[in-house]
JSON list of C-alpha atoms in Angstrom, two decimals:
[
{"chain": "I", "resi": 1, "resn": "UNK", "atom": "CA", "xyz": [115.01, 117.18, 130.15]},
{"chain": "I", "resi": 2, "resn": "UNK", "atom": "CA", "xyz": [113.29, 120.08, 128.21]},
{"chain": "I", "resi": 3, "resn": "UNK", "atom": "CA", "xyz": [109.86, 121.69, 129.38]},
{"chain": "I", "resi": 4, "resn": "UNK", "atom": "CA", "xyz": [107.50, 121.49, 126.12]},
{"chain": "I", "resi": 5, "resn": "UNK", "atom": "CA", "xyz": [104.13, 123.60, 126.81]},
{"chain": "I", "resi": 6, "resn": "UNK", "atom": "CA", "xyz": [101.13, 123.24, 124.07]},
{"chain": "I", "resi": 7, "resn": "UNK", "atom": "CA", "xyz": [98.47, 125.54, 123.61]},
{"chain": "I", "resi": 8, "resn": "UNK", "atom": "CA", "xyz": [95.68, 124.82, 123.43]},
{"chain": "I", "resi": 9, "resn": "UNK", "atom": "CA", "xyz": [95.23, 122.07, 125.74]},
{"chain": "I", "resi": 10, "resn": "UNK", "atom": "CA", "xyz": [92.08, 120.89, 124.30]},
{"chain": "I", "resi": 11, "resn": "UNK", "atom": "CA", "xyz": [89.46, 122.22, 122.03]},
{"chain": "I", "resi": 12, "resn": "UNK", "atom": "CA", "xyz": [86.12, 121.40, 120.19]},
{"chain": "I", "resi": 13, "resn": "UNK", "atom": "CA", "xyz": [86.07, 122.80, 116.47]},
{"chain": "I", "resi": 14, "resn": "UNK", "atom": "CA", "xyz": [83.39, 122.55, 114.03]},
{"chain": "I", "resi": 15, "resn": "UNK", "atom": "CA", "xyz": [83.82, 120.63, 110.68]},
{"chain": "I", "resi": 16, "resn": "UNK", "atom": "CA", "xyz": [85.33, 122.51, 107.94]},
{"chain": "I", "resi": 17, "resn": "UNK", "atom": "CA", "xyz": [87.07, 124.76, 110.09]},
{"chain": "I", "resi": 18, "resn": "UNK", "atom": "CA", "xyz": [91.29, 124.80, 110.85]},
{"chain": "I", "resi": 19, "resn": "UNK", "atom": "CA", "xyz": [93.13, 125.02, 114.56]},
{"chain": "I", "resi": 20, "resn": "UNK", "atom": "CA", "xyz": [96.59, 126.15, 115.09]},
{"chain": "I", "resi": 21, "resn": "UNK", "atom": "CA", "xyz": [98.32, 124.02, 117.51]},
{"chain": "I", "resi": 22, "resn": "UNK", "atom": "CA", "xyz": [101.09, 125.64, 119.24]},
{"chain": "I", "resi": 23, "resn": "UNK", "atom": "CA", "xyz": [103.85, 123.98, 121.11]},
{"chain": "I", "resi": 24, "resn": "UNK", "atom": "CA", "xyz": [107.04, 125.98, 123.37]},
{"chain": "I", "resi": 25, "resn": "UNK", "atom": "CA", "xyz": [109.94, 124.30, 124.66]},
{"chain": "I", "resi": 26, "resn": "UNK", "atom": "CA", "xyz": [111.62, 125.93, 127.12]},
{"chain": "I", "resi": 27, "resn": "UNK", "atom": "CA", "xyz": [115.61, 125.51, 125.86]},
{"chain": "I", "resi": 28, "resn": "UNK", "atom": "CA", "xyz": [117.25, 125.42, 121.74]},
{"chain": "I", "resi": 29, "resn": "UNK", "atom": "CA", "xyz": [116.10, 121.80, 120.75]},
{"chain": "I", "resi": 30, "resn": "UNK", "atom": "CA", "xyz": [117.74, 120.40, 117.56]},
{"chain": "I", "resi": 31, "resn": "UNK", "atom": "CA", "xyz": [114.81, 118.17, 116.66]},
{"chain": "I", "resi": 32, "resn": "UNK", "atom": "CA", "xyz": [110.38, 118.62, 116.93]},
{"chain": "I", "resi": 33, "resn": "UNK", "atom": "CA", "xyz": [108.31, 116.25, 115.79]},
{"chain": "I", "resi": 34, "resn": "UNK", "atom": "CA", "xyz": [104.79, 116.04, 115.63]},
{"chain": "I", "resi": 35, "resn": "UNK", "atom": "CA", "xyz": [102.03, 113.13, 116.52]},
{"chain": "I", "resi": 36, "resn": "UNK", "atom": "CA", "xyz": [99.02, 112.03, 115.69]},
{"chain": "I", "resi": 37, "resn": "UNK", "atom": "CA", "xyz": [97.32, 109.44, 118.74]},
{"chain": "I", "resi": 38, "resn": "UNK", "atom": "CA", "xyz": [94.14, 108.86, 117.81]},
{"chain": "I", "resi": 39, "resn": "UNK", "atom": "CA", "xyz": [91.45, 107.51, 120.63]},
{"chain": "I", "resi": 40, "resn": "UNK", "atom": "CA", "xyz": [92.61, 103.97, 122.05]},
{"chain": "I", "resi": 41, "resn": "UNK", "atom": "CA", "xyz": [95.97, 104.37, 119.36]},
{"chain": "I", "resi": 42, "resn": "UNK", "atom": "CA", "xyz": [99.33, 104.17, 119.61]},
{"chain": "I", "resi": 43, "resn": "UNK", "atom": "CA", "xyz": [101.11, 107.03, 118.05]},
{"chain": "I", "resi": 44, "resn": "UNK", "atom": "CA", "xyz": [102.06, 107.93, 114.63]},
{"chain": "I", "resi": 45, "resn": "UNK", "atom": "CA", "xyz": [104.49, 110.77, 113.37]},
{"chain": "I", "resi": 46, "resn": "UNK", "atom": "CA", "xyz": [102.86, 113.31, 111.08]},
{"chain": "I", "resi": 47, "resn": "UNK", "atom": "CA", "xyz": [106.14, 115.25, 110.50]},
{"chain": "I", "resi": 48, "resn": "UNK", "atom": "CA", "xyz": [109.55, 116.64, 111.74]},
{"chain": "I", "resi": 49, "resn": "UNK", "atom": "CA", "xyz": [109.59, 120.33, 112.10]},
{"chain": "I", "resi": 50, "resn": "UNK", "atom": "CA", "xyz": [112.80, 121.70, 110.17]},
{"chain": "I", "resi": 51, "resn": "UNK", "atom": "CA", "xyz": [114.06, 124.77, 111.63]},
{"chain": "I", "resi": 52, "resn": "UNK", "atom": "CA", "xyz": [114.52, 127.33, 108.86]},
{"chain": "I", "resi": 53, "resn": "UNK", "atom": "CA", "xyz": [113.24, 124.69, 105.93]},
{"chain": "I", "resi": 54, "resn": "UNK", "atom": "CA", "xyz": [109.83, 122.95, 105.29]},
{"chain": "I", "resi": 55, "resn": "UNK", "atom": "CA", "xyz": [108.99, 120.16, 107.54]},
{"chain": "I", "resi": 56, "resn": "UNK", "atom": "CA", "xyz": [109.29, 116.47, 106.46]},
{"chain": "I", "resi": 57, "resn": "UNK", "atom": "CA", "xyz": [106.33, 114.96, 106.00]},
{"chain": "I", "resi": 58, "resn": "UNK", "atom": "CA", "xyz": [105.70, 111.31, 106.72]},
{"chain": "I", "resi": 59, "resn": "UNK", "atom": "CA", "xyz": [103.68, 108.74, 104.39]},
{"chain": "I", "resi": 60, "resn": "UNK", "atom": "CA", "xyz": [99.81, 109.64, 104.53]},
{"chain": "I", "resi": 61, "resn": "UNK", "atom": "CA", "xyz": [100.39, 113.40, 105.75]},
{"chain": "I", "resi": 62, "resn": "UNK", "atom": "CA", "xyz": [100.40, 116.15, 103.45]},
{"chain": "I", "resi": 63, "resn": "UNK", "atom": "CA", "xyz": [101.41, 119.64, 103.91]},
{"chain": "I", "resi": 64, "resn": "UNK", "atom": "CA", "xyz": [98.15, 121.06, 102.92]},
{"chain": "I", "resi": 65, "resn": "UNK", "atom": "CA", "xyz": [96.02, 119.28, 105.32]},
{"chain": "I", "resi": 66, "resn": "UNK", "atom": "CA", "xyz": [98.68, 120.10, 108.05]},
{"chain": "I", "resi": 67, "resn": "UNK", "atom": "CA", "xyz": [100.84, 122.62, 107.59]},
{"chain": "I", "resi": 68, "resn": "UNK", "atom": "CA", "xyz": [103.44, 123.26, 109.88]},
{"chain": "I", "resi": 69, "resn": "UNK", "atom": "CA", "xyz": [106.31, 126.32, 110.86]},
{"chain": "I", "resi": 70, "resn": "UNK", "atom": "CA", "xyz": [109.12, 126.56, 112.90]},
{"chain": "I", "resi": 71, "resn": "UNK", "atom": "CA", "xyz": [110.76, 129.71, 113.49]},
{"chain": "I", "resi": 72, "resn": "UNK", "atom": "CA", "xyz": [113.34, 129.13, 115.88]},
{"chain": "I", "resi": 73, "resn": "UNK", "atom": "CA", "xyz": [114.51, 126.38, 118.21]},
{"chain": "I", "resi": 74, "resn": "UNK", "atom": "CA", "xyz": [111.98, 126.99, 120.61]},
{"chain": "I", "resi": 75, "resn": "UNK", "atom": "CA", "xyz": [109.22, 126.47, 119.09]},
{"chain": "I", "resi": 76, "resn": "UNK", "atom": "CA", "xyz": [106.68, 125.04, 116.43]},
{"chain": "I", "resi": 77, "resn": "UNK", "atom": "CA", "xyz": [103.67, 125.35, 115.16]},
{"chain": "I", "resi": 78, "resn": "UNK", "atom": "CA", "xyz": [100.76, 122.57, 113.97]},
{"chain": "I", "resi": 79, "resn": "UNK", "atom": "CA", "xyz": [97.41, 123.70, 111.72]},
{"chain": "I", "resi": 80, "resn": "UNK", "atom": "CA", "xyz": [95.28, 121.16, 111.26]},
{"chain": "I", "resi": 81, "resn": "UNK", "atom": "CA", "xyz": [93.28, 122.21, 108.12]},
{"chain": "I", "resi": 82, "resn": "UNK", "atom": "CA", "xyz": [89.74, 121.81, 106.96]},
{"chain": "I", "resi": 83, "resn": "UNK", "atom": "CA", "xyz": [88.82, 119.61, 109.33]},
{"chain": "I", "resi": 84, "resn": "UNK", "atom": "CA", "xyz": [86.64, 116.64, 109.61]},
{"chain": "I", "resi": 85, "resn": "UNK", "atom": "CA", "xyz": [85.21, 114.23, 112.37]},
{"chain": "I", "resi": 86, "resn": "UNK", "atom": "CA", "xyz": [88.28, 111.43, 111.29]},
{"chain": "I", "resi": 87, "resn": "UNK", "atom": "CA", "xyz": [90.90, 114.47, 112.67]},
{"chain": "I", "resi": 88, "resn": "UNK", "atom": "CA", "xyz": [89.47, 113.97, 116.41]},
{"chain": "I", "resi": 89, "resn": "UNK", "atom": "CA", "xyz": [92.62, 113.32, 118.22]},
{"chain": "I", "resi": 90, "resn": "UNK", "atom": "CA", "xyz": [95.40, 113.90, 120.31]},
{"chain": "I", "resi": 91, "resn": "UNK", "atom": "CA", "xyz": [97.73, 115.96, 118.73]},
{"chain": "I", "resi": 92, "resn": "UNK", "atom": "CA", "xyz": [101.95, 116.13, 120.19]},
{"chain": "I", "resi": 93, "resn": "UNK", "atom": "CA", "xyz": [104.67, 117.87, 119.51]},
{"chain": "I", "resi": 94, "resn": "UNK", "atom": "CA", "xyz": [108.23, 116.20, 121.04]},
{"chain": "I", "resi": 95, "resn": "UNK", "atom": "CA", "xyz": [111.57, 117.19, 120.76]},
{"chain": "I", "resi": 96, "resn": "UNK", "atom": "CA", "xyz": [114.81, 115.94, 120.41]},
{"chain": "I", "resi": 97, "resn": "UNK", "atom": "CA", "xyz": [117.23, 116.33, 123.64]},
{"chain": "I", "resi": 98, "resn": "UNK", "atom": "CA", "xyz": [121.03, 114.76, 123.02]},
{"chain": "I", "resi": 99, "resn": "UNK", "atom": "CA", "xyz": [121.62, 112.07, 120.67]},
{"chain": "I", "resi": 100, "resn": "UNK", "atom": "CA", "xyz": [118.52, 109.56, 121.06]},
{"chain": "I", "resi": 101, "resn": "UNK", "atom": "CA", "xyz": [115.84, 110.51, 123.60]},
{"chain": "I", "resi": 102, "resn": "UNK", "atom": "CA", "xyz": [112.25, 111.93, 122.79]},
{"chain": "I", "resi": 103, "resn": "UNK", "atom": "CA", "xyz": [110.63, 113.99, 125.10]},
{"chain": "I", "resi": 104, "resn": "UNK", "atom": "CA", "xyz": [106.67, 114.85, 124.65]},
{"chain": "I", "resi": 105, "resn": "UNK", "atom": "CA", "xyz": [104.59, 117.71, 125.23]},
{"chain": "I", "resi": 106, "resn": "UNK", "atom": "CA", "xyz": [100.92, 117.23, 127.34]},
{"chain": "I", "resi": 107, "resn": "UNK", "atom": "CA", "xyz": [99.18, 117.18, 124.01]},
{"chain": "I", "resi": 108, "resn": "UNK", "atom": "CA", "xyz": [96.33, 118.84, 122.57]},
{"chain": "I", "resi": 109, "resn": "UNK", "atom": "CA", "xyz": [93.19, 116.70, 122.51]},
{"chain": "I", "resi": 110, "resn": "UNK", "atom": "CA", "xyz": [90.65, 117.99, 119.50]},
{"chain": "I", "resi": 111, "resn": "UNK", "atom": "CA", "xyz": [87.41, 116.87, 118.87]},
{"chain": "I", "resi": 112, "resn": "UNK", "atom": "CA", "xyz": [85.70, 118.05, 115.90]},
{"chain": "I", "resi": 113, "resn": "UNK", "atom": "CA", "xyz": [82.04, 118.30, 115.39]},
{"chain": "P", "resi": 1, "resn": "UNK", "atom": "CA", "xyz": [109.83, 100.35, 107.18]},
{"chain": "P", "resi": 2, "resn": "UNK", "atom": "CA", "xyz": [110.39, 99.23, 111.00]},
{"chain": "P", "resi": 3, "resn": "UNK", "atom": "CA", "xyz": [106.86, 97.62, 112.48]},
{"chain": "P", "resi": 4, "resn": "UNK", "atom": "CA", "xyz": [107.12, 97.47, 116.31]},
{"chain": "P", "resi": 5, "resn": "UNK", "atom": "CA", "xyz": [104.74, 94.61, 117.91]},
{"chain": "P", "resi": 6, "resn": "UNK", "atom": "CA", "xyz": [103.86, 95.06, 121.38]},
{"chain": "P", "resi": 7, "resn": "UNK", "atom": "CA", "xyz": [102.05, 91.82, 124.13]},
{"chain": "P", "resi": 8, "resn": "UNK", "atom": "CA", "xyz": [100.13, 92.12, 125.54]},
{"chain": "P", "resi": 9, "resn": "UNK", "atom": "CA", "xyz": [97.23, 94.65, 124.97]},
{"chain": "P", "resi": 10, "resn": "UNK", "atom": "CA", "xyz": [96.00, 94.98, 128.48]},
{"chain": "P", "resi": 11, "resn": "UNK", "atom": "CA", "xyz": [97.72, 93.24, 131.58]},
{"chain": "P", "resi": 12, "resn": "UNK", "atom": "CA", "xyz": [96.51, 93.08, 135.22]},
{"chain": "P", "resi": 13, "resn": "UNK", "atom": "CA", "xyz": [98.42, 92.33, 138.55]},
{"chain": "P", "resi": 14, "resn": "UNK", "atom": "CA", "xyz": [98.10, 92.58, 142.13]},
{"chain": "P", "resi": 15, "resn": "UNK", "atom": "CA", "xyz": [99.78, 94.96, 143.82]},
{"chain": "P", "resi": 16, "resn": "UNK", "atom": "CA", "xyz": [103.43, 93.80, 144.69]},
{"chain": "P", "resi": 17, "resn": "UNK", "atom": "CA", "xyz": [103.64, 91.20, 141.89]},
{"chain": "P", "resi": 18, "resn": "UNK", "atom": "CA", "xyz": [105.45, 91.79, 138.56]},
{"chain": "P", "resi": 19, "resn": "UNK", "atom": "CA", "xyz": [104.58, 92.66, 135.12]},
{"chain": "P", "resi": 20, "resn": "UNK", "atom": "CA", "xyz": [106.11, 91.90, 132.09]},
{"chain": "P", "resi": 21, "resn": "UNK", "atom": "CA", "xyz": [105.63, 93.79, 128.36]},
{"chain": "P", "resi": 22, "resn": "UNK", "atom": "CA", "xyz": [107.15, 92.09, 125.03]},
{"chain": "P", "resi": 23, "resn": "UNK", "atom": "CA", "xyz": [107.89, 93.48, 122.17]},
{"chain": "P", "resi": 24, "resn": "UNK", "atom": "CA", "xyz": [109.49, 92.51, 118.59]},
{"chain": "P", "resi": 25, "resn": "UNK", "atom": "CA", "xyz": [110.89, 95.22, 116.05]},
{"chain": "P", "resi": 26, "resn": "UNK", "atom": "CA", "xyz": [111.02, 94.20, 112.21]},
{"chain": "P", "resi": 27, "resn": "UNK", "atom": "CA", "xyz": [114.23, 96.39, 111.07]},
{"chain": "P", "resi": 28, "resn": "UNK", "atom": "CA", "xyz": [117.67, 95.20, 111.99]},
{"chain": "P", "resi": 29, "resn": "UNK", "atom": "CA", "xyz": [119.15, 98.63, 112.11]},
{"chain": "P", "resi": 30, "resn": "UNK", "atom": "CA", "xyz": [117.06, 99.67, 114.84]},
{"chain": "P", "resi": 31, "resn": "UNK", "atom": "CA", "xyz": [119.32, 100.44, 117.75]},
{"chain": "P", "resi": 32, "resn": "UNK", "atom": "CA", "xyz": [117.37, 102.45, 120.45]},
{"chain": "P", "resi": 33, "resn": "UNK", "atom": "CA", "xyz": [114.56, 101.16, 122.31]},
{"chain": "P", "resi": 34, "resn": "UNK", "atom": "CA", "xyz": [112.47, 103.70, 125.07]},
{"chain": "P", "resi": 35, "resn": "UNK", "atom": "CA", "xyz": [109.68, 102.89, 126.36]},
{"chain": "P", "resi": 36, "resn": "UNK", "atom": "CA", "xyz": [107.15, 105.37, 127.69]},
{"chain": "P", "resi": 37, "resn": "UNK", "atom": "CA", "xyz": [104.54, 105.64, 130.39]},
{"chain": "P", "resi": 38, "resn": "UNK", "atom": "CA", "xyz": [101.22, 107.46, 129.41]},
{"chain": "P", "resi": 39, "resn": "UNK", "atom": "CA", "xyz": [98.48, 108.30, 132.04]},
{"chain": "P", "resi": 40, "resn": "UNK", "atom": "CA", "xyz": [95.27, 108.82, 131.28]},
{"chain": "P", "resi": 41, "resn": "UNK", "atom": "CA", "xyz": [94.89, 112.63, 129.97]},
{"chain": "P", "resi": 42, "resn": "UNK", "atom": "CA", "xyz": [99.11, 113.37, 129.61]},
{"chain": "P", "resi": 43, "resn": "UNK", "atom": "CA", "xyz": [101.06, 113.05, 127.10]},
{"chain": "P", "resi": 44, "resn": "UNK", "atom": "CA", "xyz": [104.22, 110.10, 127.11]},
{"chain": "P", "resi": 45, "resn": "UNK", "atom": "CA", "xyz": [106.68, 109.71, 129.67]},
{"chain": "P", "resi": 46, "resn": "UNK", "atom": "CA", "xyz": [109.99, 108.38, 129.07]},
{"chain": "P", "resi": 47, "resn": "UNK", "atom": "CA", "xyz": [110.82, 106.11, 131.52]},
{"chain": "P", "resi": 48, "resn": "UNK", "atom": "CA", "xyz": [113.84, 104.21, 130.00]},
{"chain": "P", "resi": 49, "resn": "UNK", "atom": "CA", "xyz": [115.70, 102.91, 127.14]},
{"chain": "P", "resi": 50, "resn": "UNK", "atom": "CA", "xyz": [118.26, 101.11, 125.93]},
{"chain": "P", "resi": 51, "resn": "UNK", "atom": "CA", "xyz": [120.88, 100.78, 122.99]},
{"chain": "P", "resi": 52, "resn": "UNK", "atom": "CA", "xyz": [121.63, 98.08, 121.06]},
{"chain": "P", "resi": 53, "resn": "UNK", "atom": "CA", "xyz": [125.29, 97.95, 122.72]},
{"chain": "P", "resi": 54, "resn": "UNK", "atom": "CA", "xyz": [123.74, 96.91, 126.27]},
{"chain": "P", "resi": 55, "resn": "UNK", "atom": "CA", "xyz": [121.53, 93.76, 127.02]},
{"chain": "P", "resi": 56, "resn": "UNK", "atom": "CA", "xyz": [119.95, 94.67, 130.23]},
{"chain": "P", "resi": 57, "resn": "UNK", "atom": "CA", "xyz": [119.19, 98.29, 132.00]},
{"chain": "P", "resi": 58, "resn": "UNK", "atom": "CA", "xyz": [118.07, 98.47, 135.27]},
{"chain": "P", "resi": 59, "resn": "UNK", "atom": "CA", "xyz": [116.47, 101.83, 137.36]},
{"chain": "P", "resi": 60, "resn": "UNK", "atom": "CA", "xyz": [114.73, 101.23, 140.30]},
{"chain": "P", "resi": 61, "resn": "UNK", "atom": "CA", "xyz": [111.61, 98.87, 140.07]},
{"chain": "P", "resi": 62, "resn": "UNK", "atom": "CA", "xyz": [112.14, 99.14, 136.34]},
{"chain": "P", "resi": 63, "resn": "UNK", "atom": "CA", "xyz": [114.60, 96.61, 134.14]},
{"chain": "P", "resi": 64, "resn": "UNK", "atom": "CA", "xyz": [114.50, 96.70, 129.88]},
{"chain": "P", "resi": 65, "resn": "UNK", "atom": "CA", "xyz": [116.30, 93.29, 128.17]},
{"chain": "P", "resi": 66, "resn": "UNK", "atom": "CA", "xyz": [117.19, 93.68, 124.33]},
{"chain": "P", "resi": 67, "resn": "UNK", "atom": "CA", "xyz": [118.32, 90.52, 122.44]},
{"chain": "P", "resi": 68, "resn": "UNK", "atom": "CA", "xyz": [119.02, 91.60, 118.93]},
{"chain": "P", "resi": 69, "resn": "UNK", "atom": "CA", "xyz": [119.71, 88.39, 117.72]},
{"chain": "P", "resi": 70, "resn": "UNK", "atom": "CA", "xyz": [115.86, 87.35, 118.55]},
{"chain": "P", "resi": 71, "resn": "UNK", "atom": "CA", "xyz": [114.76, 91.38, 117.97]},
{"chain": "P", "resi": 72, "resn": "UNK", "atom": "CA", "xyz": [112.61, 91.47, 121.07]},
{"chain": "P", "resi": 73, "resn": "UNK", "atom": "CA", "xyz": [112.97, 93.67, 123.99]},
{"chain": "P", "resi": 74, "resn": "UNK", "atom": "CA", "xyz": [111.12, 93.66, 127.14]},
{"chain": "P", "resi": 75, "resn": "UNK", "atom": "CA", "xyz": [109.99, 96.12, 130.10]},
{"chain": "P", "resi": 76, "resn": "UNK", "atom": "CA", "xyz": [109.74, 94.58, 133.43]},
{"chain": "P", "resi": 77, "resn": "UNK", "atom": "CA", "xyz": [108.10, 96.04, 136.31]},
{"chain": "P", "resi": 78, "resn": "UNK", "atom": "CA", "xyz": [108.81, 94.56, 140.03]},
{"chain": "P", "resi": 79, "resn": "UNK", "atom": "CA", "xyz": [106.62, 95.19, 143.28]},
{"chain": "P", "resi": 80, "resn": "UNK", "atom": "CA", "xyz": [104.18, 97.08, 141.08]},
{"chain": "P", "resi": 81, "resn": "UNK", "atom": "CA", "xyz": [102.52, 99.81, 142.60]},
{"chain": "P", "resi": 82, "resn": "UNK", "atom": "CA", "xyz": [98.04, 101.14, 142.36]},
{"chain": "P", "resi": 83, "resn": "UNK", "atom": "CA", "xyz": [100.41, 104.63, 140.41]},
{"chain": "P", "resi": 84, "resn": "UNK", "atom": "CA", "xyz": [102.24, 101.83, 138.05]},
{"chain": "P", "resi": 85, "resn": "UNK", "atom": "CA", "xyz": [98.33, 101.61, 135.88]},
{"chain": "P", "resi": 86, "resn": "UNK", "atom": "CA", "xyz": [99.00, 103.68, 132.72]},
{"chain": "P", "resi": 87, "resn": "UNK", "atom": "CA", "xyz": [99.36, 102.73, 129.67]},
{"chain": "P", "resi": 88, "resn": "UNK", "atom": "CA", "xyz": [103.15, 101.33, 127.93]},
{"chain": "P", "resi": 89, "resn": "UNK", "atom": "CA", "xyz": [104.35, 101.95, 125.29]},
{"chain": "P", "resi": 90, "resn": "UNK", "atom": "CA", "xyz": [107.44, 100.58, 123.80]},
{"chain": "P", "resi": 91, "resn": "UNK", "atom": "CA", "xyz": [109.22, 102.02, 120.59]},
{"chain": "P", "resi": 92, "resn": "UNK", "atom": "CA", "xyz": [112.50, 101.54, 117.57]},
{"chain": "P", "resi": 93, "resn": "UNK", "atom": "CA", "xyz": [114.89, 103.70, 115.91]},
{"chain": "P", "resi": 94, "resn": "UNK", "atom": "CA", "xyz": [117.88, 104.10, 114.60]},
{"chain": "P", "resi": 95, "resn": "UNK", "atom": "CA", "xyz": [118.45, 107.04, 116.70]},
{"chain": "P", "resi": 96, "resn": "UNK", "atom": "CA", "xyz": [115.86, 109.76, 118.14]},
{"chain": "P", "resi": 97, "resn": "UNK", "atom": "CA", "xyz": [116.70, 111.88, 115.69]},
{"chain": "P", "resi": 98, "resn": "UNK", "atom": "CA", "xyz": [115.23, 109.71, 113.15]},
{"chain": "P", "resi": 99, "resn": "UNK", "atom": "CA", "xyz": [111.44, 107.93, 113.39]},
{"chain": "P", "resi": 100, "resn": "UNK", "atom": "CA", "xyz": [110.43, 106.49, 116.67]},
{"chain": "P", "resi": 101, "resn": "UNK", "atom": "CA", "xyz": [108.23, 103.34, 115.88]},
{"chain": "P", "resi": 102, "resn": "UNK", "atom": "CA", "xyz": [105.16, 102.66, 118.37]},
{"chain": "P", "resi": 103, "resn": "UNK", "atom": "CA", "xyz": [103.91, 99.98, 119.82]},
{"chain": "P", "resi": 104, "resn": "UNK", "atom": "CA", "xyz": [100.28, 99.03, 120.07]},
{"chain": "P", "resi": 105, "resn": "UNK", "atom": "CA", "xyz": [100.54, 100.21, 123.72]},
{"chain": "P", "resi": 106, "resn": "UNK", "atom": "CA", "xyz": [99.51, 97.86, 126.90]},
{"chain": "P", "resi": 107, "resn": "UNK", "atom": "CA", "xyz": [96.64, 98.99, 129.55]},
{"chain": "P", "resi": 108, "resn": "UNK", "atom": "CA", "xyz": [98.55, 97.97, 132.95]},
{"chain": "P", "resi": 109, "resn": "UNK", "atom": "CA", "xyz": [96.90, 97.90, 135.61]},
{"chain": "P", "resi": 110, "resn": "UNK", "atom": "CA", "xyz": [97.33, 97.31, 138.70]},
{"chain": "P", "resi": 111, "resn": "UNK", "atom": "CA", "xyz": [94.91, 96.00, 141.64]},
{"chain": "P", "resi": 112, "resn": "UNK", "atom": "CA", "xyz": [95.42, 97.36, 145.14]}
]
């Protein structure tokens, strides 16, 4: 299965601010998706990163509060914008590898303050 | 949309006995079913599935049913090992290119 890196690993942001949350997969990958898990939660899909288009957002995420680029097959970004105390979270990007299976990144655990 | 329900929320075993997660899916055209594995501080493990064209998957310790009919699958764990406590989570689609559907996760754990 694919290697998926994500930068940062954690971080501690103050209100208002935005963080860019990187994520690197080590071979092409047809599919990214990104995830929200907040503390205790299951997971829920913000969006699927389109390469070359705009991502697909799911219901309750907008693009303005998290914008999102892909500029290749390797990789994606997540900005998680203006932020507020309700964003603290685990943030995940996972790809696609063959037909059905998911694979997920370590995450990136924010907290904001 | 699909709504995945997971049982139970936390489970606890001794060491060598067996555990057993249930879940029910909502959405009849669901026809892929992982289920991951995530310990405390990573992010999920994928640590089998199964399609809606096989009733039973085995790997190791590790065994998923599906009955569509019912729409409940299960994950069962055999001679469970102290490094088998993590938390499960099972999931739906159609196919992983389209939404995975969480469960409410269970806490296993598992008592040397």
């Amino acid at each position: 299965s694919a290697v998926i890196s994500q930068k940062p690993s954690r971080d501690i942001c103050q209100r208002g601010t935005s963080l860019t949350i990187q994520c690197q997969v080590d071979s092409q990958v047809t599919m990214m998706f990104w995830y929200r898990q907040q503390p205790g939660q299951s997971l829920t899909l913000i969006a699927t990163a389109n390469q070359g288009s705009e991502a697909t957002y799911e219901s309750g995420f907008v693009i303005d509060k998290f914008p999102i680029s892909r500029p290749n097959l390797t990789f994606s970004t997540l900005t998680v914008s203006n932020m507020s105390p309700e964003d603290s979270s685990i943030y995940l990007c996972s790809v696609g590898d063959g037909a059905y299976e998911q694979y997920f990144g370590p995450g990136t655990r924010l907290t904001v303050t | 949309g699909e709504n995945v329900e997971q049982h139970p929320s936390t489970l606890s075993v001794q060491e060598g006995d067996s555990a057993v997660i249930k879940c029910t899916y909502s959405d009849s055209a669901s026809n892929y079913f992982p289920w991951y594995k995530q310990e405390l501080g990573k992010g999920p493990q994928l640590i089998i599935d199964i399609r809606s064209n096989v009733g039973e998957k085995k790997d190791q310790r590790i065994a998923v049913t599906l009955n569509k009919t019912a729409k409940h699958f299960s994950l069962h764990i055999t001679e469970t090992q102290p490094e088998d406590s993590a938390v499960y989570f099972c999931a739906a689609s159609i196919t992983g290119y389209q939404k995975v559907t969480f469960g409410t996760g269970t806490k296993l754990q598992v008592i040397p």
